[in-house]
Amino acid sequence: MKAAVFQGTKHIEFKDWEAPAVGSKEVKLRVKCCGICGTDQHIYHGYPGSAEVTAPIVLGHELAGEIVAVGDEVTTLQVGDRVSVDPNIYCGNCYFCRNGKVHLCDNLQAVGVTRDGGMGEYCVVPVANCYLLPDEMSWIEGAMIEPLGCVLHGYKKLDIRKAHQVLIIGGGFIGQLFLQLVKAAGVKGIIVSEPEVFKHDRLVELGADEAVSPAAEGVMEALHHQFDIVIECVGRADSMELAVKASRKGGQVLMFGVASPDTLIQVSPFEIFTKELNIMGSFINPYTHEESIALIEKGIVQIESLISHQFSLKDIPEIMGEYPKLRVSKGIIVHER
């Protein structure tokens, strides 16, 4: 098969790659659509993903496809089924798996991270990681179930009330998903901090009461100590520090953005103490696929209108190197058939 193969830091090749064999409890997919995640960019630039990456490997953990072969022990799915993939594979035996926190598994494996993923024409995944897609759901929506599931996991950590004022820091794809979920909860007010002004009208259309630029004069100070809930979707030191500052007393701060491992922030423990803040992290998406499919199926979350760029598989080596310059809100690979 053809695949975009990660060969090491800042090096991807589009080349012939051995099509994977199918294990007894696995299915083989003809990949139809694969998202390009911020984590893929982290890996490309030499940082770890959700688990350690060993090159050469085919990246791509946001994927949907059509089943073309099934293993001998597979009885729940069949050739021709349309599925979305939850990439995360848990060992079931470590402390965290045995105590209800499988996503923190000490032996975590993941499609597109530790084993070949969706940036190839075909992909083999455990049948347990496949979720049937409704007939009316597009391949793009099917591939985006995974990032929506990650957002949903973070969202469920929050105690959201109707009277709450919410700040979302970052109006890209992830921020737009959070915005739709928070809007559906019927909170009192939502402000999105987003430096790229051309996104502001779209953020208001999706449910924000206001979109503001953090670079505008007086905006940062005006955001301080105002919000019951702050959701950080960027992973930069300045935005994470703003998340703490923007929270009012008794506030909740969700640090969702993926920072580089060497990023450090300056936070006053006294401020955390006197505000009695609840600061949380959120890691991947344990068993959120079915609910995420339902959110799209019911029209609570829009997906396709959030996609800013579509790419072909053969262009991935060039695209991954140029990605920061392309102003991509969300990019996907649409496999040519």
Coordinates of C-alpha atoms in Angstrom, one line a residue, residues 39 48 73 80 85 88 91 93 103 135 141 144 164 172 205 235 247 259 278 283 293 332:
T39 CA -0.3 15.6 18.5
P48 CA 6.2 12.3 22.4
E73 CA -12.6 -14.6 15.8
G80 CA -18.4 -3.5 4.3
V85 CA -11.7 4.0 15.4
N88 CA -6.3 3.8 22.4
C91 CA -3.4 -3.4 28.9
N93 CA -3.6 -5.4 34.0
H103 CA -6.7 6.0 29.9
D135 CA -25.4 5.5 7.4
E141 CA -17.5 13.2 10.8
M144 CA -13.6 13.5 13.9
H164 CA -21.9 30.1 35.0
G172 CA -9.4 26.7 16.9
E205 CA -22.2 31.9 15.1
G235 CA -1.1 24.7 25.4
S247 CA -10.9 32.3 37.1
A259 CA 2.0 21.9 25.9
N278 CA -10.0 23.5 41.0
F283 CA -5.9 13.1 28.8
I293 CA -21.4 9.8 17.6
I332 CA -7.9 16.2 7.3

